[in-house]
mmCIF file of C-alpha atoms in Angstrom:
data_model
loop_
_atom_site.group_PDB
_atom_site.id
_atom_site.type_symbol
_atom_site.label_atom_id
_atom_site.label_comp_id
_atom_site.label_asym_id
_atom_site.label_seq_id
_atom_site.Cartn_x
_atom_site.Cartn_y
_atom_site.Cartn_z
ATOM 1 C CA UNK P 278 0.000 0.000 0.000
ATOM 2 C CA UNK P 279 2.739 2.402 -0.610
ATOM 3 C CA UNK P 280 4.734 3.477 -3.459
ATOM 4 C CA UNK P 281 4.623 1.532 -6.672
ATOM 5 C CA UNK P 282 7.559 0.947 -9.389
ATOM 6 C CA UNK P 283 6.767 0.797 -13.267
ATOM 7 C CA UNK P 284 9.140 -1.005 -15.576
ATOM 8 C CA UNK P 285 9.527 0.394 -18.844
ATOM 9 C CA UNK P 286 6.845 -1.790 -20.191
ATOM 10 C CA UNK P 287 3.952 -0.489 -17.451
ATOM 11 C CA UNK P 288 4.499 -3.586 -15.208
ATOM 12 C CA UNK P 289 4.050 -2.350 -11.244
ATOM 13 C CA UNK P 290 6.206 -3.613 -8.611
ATOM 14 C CA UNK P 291 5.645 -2.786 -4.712
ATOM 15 C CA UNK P 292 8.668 -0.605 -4.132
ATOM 16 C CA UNK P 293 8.987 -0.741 0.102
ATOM 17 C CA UNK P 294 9.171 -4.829 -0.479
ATOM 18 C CA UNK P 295 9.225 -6.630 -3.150
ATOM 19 C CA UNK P 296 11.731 -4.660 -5.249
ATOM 20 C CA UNK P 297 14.094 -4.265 -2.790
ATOM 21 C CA UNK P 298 14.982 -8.114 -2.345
ATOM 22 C CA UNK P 299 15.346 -8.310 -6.524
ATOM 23 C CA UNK P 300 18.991 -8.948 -7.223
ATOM 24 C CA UNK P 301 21.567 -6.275 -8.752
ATOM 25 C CA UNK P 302 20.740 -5.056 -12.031
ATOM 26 C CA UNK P 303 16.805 -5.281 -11.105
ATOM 27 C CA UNK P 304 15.013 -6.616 -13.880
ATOM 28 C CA UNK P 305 11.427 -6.776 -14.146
ATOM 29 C CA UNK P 306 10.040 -10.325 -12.641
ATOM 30 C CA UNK P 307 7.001 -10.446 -15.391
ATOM 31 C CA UNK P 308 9.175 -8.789 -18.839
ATOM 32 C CA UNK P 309 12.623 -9.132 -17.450
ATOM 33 C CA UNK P 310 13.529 -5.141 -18.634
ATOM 34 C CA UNK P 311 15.392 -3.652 -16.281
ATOM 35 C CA UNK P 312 14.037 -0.966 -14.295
ATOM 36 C CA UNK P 313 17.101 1.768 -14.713
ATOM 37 C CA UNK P 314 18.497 3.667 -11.646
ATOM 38 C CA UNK P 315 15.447 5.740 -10.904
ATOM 39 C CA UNK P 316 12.572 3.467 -11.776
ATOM 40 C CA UNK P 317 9.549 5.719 -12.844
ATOM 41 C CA UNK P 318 6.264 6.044 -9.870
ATOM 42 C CA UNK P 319 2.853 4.435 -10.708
ATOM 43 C CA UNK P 320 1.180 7.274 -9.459
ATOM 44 C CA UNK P 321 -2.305 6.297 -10.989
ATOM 45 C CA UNK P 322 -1.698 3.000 -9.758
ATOM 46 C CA UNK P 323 -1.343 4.170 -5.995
ATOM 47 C CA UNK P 324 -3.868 6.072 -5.967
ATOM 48 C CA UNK P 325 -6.237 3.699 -7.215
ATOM 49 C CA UNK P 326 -4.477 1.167 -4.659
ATOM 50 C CA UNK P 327 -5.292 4.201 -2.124
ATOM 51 C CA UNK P 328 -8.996 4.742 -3.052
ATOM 52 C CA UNK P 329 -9.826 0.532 -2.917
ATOM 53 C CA UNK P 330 -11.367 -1.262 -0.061
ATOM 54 C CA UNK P 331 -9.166 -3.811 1.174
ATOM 55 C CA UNK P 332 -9.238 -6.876 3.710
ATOM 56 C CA UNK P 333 -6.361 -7.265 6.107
ATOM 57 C CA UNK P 334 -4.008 -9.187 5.635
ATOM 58 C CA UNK P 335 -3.474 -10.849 8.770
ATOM 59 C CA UNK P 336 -6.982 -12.032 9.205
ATOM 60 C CA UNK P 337 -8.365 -9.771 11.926
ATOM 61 C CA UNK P 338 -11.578 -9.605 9.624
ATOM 62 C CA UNK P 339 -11.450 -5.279 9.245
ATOM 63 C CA UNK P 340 -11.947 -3.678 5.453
ATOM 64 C CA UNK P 341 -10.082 -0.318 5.012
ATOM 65 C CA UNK P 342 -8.880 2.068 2.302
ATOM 66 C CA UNK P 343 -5.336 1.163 1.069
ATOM 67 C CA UNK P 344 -4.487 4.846 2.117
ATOM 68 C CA UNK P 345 -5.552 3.711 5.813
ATOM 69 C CA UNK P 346 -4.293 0.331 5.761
ATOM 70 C CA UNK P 347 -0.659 1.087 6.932
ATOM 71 C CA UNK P 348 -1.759 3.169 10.056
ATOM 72 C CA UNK P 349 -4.307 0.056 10.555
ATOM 73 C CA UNK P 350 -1.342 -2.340 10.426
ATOM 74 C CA UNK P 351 0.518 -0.376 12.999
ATOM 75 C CA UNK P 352 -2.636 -1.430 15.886
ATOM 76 C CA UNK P 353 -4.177 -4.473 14.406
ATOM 77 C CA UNK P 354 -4.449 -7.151 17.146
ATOM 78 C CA UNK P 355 -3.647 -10.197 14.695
ATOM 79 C CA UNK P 356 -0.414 -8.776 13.328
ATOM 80 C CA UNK P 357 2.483 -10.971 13.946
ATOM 81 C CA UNK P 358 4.506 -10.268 17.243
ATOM 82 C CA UNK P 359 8.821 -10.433 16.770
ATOM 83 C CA UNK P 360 9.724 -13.029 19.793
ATOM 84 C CA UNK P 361 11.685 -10.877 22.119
ATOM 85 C CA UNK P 362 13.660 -14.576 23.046
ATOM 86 C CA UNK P 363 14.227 -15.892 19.209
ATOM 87 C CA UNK P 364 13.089 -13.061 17.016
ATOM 88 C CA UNK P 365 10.556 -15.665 15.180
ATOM 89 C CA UNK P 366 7.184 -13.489 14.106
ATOM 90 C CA UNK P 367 4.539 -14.967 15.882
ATOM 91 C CA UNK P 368 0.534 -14.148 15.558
ATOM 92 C CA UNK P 369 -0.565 -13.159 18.685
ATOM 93 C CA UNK P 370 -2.602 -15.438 19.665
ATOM 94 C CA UNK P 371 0.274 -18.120 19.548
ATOM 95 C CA UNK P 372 2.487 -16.404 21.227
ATOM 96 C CA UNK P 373 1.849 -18.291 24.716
ATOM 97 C CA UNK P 374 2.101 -21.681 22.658
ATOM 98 C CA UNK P 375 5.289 -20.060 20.901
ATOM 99 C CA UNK P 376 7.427 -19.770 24.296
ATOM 100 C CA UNK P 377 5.947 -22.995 25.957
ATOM 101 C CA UNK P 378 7.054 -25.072 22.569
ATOM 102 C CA UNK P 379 10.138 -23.237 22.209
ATOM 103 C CA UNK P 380 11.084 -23.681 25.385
ATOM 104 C CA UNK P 381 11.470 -20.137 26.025
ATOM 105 C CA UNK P 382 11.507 -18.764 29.870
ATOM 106 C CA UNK P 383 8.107 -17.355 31.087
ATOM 107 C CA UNK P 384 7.800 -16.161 34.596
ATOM 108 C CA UNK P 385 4.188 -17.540 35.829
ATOM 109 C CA UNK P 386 2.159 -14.742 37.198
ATOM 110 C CA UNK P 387 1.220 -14.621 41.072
ATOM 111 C CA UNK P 388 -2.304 -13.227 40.973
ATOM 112 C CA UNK P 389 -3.677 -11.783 43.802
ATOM 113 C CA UNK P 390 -6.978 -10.656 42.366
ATOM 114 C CA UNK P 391 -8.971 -10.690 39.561
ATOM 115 C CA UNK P 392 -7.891 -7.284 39.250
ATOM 116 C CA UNK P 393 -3.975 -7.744 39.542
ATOM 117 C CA UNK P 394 -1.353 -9.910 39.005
ATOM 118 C CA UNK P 395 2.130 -9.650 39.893
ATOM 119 C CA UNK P 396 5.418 -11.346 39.598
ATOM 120 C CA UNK P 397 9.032 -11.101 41.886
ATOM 121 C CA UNK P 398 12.525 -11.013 40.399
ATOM 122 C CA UNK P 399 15.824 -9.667 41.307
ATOM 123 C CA UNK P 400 17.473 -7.422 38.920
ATOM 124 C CA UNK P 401 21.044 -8.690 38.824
ATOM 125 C CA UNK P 402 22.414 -4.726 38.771
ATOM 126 C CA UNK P 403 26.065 -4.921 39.176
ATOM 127 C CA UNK P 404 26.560 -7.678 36.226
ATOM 128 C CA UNK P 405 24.426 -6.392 33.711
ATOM 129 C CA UNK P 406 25.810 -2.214 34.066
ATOM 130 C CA UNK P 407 28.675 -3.172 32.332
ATOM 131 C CA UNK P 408 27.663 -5.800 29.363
ATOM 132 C CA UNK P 409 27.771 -4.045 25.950
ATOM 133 C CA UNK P 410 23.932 -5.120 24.948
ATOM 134 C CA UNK P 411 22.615 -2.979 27.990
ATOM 135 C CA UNK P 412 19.780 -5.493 28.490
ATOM 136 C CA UNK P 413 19.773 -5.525 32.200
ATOM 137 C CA UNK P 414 16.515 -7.716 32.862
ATOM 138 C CA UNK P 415 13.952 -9.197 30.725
ATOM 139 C CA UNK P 416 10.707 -10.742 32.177
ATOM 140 C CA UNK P 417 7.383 -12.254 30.720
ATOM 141 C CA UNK P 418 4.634 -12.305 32.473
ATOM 142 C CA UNK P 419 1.022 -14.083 31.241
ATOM 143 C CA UNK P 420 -2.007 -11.620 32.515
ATOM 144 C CA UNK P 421 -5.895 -13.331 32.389
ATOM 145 C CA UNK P 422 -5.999 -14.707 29.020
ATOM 146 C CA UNK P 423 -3.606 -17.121 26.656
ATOM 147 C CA UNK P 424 -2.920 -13.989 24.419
ATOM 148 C CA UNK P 425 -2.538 -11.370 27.329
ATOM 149 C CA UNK P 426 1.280 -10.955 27.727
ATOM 150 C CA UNK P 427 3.562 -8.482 29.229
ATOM 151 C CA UNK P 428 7.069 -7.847 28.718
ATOM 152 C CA UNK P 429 9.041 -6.200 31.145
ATOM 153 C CA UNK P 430 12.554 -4.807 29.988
ATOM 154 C CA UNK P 431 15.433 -2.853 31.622
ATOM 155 C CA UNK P 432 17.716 -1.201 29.603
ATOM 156 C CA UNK P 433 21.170 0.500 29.594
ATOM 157 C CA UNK P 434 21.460 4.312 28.485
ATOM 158 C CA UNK P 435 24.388 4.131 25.865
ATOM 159 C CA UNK P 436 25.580 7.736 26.676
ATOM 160 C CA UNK P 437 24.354 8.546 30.146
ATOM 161 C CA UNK P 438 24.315 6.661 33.432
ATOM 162 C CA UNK P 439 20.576 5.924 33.299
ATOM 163 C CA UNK P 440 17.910 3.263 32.692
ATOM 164 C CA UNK P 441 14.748 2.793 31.260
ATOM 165 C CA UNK P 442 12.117 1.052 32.280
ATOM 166 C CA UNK P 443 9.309 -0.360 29.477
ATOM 167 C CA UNK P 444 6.234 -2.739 29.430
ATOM 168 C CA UNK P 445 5.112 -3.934 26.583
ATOM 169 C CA UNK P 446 1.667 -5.712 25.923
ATOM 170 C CA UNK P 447 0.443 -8.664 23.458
ATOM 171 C CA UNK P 448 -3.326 -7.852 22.862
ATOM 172 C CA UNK P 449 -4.405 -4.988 25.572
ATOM 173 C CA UNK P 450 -2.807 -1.912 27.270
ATOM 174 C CA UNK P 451 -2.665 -1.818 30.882
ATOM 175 C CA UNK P 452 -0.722 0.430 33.498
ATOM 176 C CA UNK P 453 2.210 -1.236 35.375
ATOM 177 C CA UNK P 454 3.634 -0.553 39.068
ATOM 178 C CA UNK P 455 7.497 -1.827 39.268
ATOM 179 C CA UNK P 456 9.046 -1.730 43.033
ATOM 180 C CA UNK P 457 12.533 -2.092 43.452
ATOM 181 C CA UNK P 458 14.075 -2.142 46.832
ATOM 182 C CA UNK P 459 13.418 -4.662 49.912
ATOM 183 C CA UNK P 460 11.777 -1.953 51.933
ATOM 184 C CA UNK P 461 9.019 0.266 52.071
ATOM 185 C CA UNK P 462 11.428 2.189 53.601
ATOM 186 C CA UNK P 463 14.078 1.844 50.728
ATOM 187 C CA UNK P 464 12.623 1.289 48.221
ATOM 188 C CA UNK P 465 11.526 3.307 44.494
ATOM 189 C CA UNK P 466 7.813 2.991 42.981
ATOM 190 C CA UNK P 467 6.877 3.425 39.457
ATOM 191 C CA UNK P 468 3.684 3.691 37.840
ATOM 192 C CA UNK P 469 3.837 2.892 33.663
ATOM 193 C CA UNK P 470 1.681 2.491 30.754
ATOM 194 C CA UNK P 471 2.302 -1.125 28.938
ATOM 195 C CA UNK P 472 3.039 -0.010 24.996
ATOM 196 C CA UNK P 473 2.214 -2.127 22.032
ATOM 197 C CA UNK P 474 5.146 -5.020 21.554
ATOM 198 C CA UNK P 475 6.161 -4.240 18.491
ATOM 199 C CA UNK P 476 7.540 -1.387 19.505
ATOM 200 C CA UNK P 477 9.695 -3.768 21.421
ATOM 201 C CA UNK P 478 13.852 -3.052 21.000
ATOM 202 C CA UNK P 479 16.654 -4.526 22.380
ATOM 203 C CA UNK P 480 20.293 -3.529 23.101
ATOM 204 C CA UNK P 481 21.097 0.110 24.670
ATOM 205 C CA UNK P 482 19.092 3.327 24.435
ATOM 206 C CA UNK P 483 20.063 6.066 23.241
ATOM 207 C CA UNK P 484 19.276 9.731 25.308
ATOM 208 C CA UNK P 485 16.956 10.747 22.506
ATOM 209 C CA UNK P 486 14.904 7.609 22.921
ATOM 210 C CA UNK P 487 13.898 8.147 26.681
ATOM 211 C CA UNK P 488 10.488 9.012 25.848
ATOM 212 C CA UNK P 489 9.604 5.653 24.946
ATOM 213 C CA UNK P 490 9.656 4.145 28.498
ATOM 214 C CA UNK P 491 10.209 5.850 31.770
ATOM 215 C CA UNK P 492 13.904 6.792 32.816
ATOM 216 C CA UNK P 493 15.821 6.863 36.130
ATOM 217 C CA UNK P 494 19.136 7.636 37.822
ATOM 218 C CA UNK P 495 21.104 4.171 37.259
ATOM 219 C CA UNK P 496 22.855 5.192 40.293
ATOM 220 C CA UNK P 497 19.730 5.734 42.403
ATOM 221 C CA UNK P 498 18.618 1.888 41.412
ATOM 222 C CA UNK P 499 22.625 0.882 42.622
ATOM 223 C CA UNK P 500 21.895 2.182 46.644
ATOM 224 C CA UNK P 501 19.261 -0.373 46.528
ATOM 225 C CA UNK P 502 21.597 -3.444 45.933
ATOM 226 C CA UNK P 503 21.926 -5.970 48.597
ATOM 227 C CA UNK P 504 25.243 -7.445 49.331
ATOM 228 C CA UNK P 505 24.926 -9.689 46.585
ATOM 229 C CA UNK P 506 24.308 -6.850 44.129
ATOM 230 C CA UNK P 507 21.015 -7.879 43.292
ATOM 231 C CA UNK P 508 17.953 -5.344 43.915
ATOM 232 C CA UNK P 509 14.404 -7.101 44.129
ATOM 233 C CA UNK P 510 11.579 -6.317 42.218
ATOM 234 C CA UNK P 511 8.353 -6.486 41.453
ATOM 235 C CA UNK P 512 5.949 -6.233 38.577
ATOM 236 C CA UNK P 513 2.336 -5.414 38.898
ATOM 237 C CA UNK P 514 0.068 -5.625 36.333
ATOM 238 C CA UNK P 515 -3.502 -3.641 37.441
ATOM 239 C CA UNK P 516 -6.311 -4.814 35.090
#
């Protein structure tokens, strides 16, 4: 649903996808011409594309415009999930099935109502500030239903002494309370909203990408290591 490529012979090609994985010296898949080093727009072609009613493509049974089908793809709740643990797209309603039959880790929620559910780590601190991915702590947490999953992640500022904290959600937002600390007394409270996974991303942050999850003092998070180094939290998911 975006921009279209014409060979010299009027054949269109979808230029975001298809025509980038043609080989060197892209030739036309239907006339074999090649298409030259600026390959000519179908404008007519989008816009008719544009102007259409379409079905998605992933199944979630919605009919849209192709000029509104991108923005649709960005929210729709069948469209495949990357697997933070092997990167495999999965639909969402797989995913659970997807880490039990991988074998992937899954911490198993602790529910202590119908209205939250919560699970207890400890964030290994004093290994994890120094590896080069800056993924300090990674947990997955199942919610009410086989399709409601959260994804906790910490993650290492690449040019400031910081981290960031984000939740990410399978099918439904929800707001998130993460403790650290063993205290009431010493401890820190935060109160997040989940985001949609695939806006999931691994590896350090960068300063100008702190908007996407809430960020703290690393240092702050280091006074509440015990002597092991370790600082224990807990994720709350309230329904």
């Amino acid at each position: 649903f975006g921009k279209i490529f014409m060979c010299p012979e009027g054949h269109g090609i979808c230029a975001e996808s298809c025509f980038r994985t043609l080989p060197v010296a892209r030739k036309c898949p239907q006339c074999r011409k090649a298409y030259g080093a600026l390959p000519c727009r179908g404008i007519m072609v989008e816009q008719m594309i544009g102007a259409l009613q379409w079905s998605c493509k992933h199944g979630c049974g919605l009919k849209c415009s192709g000029a509104q089908m991108a923005a649709h793809h960005v929210v729709c709740p069948a469209c495949p999930l990357r697997c933070p643990k092997c990167l495999d797209l999965v639909a969402p309603s797989n995913l659970l099935q997807h880490f039990n039959d991988k074998g992937h880790e899954m911490t198993n929620k602790g529910k202590l109502s119908d209205d939250v559910c919560q699970v207890s780590s400890r964030w290994n601190y004093k290994d994890y500030c120094t590896e080069a991915d800056g993924c300090s702590l990674a947990v997955c947490l199942q919610g009410w239903g086989a399709d409601d999953l959260f994804y906790l992640l910490l993650r290492f500022c690449e040019d400031q002494p910081s981290v960031m904290i984000t939740a990410f959600h399978c099918r439904s937002p929800h707001h998130c309370r993460v403790t650290f600390g063993n205290s009431t007394e010493t401890c820190m409270i935060f109160r997040i909203a989940s985001r949609p996974w695939h806006e999931y991303r691994s590896g350090r942050f960068k300063a100008a990408e702190s908007g996407t999850g809430l960020t703290f003092c690393a240092d702050s998070a280091g006074l509440l290591c015990g002597s092991d180094g370790k600082v224990k939290l807990r994720l709350e998911v309230l329904r």
